[in-house]
Coordinates of C-alpha atoms and ligand atoms in Angstrom, one line a residue:
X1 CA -12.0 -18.9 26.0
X2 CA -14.2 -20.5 23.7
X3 CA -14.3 -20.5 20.1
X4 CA -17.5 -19.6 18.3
X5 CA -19.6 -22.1 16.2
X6 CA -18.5 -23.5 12.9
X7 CA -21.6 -25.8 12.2
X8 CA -21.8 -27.7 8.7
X9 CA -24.5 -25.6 7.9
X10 CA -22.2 -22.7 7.9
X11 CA -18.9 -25.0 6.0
X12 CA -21.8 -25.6 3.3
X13 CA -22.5 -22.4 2.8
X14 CA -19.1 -21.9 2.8
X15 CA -18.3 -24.6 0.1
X16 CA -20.8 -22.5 -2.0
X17 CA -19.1 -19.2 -1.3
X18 CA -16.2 -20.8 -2.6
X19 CA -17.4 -22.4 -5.5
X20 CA -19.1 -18.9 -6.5
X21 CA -15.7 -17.3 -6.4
X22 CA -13.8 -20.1 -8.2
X23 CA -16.5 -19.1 -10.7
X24 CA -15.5 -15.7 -10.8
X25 CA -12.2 -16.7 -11.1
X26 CA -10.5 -17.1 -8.4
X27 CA -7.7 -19.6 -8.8
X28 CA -4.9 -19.9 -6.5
X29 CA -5.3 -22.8 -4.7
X30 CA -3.6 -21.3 -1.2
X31 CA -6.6 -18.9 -1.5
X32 CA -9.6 -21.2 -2.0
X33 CA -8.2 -23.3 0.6
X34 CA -8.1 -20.3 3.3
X35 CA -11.2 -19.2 2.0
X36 CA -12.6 -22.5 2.6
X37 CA -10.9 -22.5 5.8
X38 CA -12.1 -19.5 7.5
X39 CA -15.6 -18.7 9.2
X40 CA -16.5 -15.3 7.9
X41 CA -19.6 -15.2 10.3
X42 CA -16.6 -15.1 13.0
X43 CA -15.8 -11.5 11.9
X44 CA -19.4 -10.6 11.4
X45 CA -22.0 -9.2 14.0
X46 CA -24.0 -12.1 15.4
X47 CA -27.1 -10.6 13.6
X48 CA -25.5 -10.9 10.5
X49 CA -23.9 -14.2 10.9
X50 CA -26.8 -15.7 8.3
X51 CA -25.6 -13.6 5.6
X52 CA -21.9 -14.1 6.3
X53 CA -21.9 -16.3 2.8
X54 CA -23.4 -13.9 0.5
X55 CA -20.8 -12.5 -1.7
X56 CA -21.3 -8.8 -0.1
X57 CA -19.9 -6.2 2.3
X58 CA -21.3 -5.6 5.6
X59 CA -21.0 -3.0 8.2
X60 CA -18.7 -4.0 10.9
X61 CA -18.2 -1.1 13.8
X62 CA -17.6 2.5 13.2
X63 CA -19.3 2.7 9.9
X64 CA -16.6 0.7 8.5
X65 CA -17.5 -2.9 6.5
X66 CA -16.1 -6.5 6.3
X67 CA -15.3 -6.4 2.5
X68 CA -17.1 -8.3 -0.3
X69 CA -15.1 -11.9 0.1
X70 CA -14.3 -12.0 -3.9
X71 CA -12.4 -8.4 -2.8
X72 CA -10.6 -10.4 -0.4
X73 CA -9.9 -13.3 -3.0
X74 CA -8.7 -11.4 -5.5
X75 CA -6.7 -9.1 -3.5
X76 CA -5.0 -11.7 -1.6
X77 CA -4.3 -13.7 -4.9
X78 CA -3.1 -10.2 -6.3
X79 CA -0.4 -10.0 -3.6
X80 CA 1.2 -13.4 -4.7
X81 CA 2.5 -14.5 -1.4
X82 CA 4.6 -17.3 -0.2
X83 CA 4.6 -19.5 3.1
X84 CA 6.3 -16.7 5.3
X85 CA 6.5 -13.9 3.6
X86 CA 6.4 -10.5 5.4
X87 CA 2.8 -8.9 4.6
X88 CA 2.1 -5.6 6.0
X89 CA -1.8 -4.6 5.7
X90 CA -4.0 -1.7 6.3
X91 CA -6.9 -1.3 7.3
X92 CA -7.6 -4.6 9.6
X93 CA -11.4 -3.7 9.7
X94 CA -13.7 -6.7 11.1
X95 CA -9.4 -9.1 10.9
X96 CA -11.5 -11.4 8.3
X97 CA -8.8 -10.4 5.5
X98 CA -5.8 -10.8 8.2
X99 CA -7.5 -14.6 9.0
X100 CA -7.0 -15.1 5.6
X101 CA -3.5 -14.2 4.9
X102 CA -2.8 -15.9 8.0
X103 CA -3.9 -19.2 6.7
X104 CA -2.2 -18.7 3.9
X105 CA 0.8 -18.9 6.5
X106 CA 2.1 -15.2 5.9
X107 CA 3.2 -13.0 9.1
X108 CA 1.2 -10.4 9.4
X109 CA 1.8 -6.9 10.7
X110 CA -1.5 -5.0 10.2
X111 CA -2.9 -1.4 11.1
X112 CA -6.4 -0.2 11.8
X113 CA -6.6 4.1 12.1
X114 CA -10.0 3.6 13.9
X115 CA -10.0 2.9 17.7
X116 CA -13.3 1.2 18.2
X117 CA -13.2 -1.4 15.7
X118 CA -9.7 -1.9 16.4
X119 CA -10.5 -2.8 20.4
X120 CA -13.2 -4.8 19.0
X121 CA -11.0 -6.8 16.3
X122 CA -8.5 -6.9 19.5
X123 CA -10.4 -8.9 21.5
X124 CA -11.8 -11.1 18.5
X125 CA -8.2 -12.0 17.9
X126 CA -7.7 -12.8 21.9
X127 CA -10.8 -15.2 21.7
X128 CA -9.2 -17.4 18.2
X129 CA -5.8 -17.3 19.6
X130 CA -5.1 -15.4 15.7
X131 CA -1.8 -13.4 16.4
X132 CA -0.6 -11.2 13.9
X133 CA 3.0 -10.6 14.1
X134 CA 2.3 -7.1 15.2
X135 CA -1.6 -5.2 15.5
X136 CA -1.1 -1.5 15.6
X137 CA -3.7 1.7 15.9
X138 CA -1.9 3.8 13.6
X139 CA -1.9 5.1 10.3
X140 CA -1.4 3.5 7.4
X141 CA -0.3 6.0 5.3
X142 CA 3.1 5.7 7.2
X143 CA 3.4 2.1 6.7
X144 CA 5.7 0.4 9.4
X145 CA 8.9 1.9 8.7
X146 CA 10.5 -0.4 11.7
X147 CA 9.4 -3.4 10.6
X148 CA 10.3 -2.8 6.2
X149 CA 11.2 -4.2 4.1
X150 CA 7.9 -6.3 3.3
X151 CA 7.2 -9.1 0.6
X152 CA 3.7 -7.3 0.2
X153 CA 1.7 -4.4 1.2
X154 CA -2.5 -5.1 1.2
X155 CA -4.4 -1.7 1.8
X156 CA -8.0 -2.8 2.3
X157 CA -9.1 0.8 1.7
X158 CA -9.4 3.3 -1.0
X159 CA -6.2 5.7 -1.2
X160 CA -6.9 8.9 -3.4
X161 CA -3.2 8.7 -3.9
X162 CA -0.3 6.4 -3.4
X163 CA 1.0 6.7 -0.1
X164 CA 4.9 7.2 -1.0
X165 CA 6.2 5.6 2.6
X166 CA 4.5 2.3 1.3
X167 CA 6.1 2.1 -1.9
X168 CA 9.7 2.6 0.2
X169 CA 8.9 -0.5 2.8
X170 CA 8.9 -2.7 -0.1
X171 CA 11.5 -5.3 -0.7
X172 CA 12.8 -5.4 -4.2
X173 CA 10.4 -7.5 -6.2
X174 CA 7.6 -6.6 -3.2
X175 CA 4.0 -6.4 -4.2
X176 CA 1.7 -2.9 -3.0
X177 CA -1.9 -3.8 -4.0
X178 CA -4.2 -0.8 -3.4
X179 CA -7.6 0.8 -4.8
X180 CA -6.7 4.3 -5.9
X181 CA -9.2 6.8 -6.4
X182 CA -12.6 8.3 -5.6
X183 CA -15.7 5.6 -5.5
X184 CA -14.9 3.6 -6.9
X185 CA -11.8 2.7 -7.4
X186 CA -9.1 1.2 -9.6
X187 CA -7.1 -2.0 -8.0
X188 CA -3.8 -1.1 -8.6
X189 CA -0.7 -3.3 -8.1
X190 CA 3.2 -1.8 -7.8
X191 CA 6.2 -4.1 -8.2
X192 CA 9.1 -3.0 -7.0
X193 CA 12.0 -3.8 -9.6
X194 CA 14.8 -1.5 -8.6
X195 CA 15.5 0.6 -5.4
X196 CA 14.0 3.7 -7.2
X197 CA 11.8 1.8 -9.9
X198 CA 7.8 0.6 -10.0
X199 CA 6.3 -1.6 -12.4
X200 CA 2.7 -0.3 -11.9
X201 CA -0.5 -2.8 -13.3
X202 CA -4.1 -1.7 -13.0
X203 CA -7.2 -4.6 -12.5
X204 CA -10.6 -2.5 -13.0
X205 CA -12.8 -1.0 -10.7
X206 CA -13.7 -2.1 -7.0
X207 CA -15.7 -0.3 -4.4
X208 CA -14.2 0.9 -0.4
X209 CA -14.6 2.9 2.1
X210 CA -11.9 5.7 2.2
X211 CA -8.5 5.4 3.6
X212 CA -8.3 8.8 6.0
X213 CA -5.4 10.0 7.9
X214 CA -4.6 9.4 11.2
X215 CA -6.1 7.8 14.1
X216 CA -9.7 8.3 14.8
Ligands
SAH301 N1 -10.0 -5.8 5.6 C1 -11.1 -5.2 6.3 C2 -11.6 -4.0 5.5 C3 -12.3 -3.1 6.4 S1 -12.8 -1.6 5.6 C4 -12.3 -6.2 6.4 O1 -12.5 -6.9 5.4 O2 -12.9 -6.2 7.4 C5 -11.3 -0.6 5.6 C6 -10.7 -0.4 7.0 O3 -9.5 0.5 6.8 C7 -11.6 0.3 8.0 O4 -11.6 -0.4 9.2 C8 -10.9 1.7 8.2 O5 -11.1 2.2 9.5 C9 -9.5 1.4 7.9 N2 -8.6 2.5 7.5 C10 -9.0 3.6 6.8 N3 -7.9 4.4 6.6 C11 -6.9 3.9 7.4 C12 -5.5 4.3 7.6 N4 -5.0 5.4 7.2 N5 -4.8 3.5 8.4 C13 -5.3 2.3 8.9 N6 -6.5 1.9 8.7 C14 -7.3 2.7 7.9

């Protein structure tokens, strides 16, 4: 099949995008290099493909939204990954945030709840030849107890508490980054340093849509 347009009109906005969010401070150079890599307007709804550049959420499908690409930056430089590293994330939305950690060369296992968007994202995935590791309607407040331990769990939307399951599929030294609380709410980052101990960090507040239980 064939792939949708990049045109230099859309890398230049691109570079700008980039440039914005290096401004922000965004740093890690595996992260402005995806994010210079990837076409957001790919994950966007052809009516919204001239806004795809514009530091903002949109909606995607089932009242969901792509999120603000400085929430992807900083989230994906939050999970300190390596080249290979096991990265389990939840909530695949519009699969712009698993394109990212994808470039950054992780394997991905991800989980959408919702099964619209995720039949959607599905056959967005087919047409870029992007194959995550594993692409799951599930929950995602039960992680992927088969496929644990991970180097780092990404949950994309906001948790009123933390899910206990995802703090257990960590390896030790693993990374859980996850906005806890009711809009908006507080990035939160757990490290695991023991089999029974969490080094917990907080990084201000961040607007998403909720993370609900079970499948839709
Ligand atoms: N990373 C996505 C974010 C989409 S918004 C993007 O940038 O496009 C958050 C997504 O989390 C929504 O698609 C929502 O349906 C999904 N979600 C909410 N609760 C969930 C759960 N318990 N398990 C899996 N996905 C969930």
């Amino acid at each position: 099949m064939q792939l949708p347009q990049d045109s230099p009109k859309h890398q230049g906005q691109r570079m700008q995008l980039v440039n914005l969010l290096k401004e922000k401070g965004i740093s890690d150079p595996a992260v402005i290099d995806a994010l210079a890599f990837v076409p957001r307007h790919w994950f966007m709804d052809a009516g919204l493909a001239a806004h795809a550049y514009k530091n903002k959420a949109y909606p995607i499908a089932a009242e969901q939204t792509i999120s603000h690409p400085y929430t992807v930056a900083f989230q994906s430089e939050l999970i300190a990954i390596k080249p290979g590293d096991k990265v389990l994330e939840i909530g695949t939305g519009s699969g712009y945030q698993t394109a990212i950690l994808r470039a950054m060369n992780a394997q991905i296992f991800t989980i959408e709840r919702q099964r619209e968007l995720f039949k959607k994202t599905q056959r967005l995935f087919e047409q870029l030849g992007l194959r995550p590791k594993k692409y799951l309607l599930g929950d995602g407040y039960l992680g992927l107890p088969d496929d644990a331990p991970f180097d780092a769990i990404l949950v994309t939307a906001g948790a009123p508490f933390v899910p206990k399951a995802l703090l257990s599929q960590l390896k030790i030294g693993g990374r859980l980054v996850i906005p806890i609380g009711n809009d908006p709410q507080i990035m939160h980052r757990f490290t695991r340093t023991g089999e029974k101990t969490f080094d917990k960090e907080t990084f201000g507040e961040f607007r998403f849509v909720p993370m609900l239980k079970d499948k839709s």
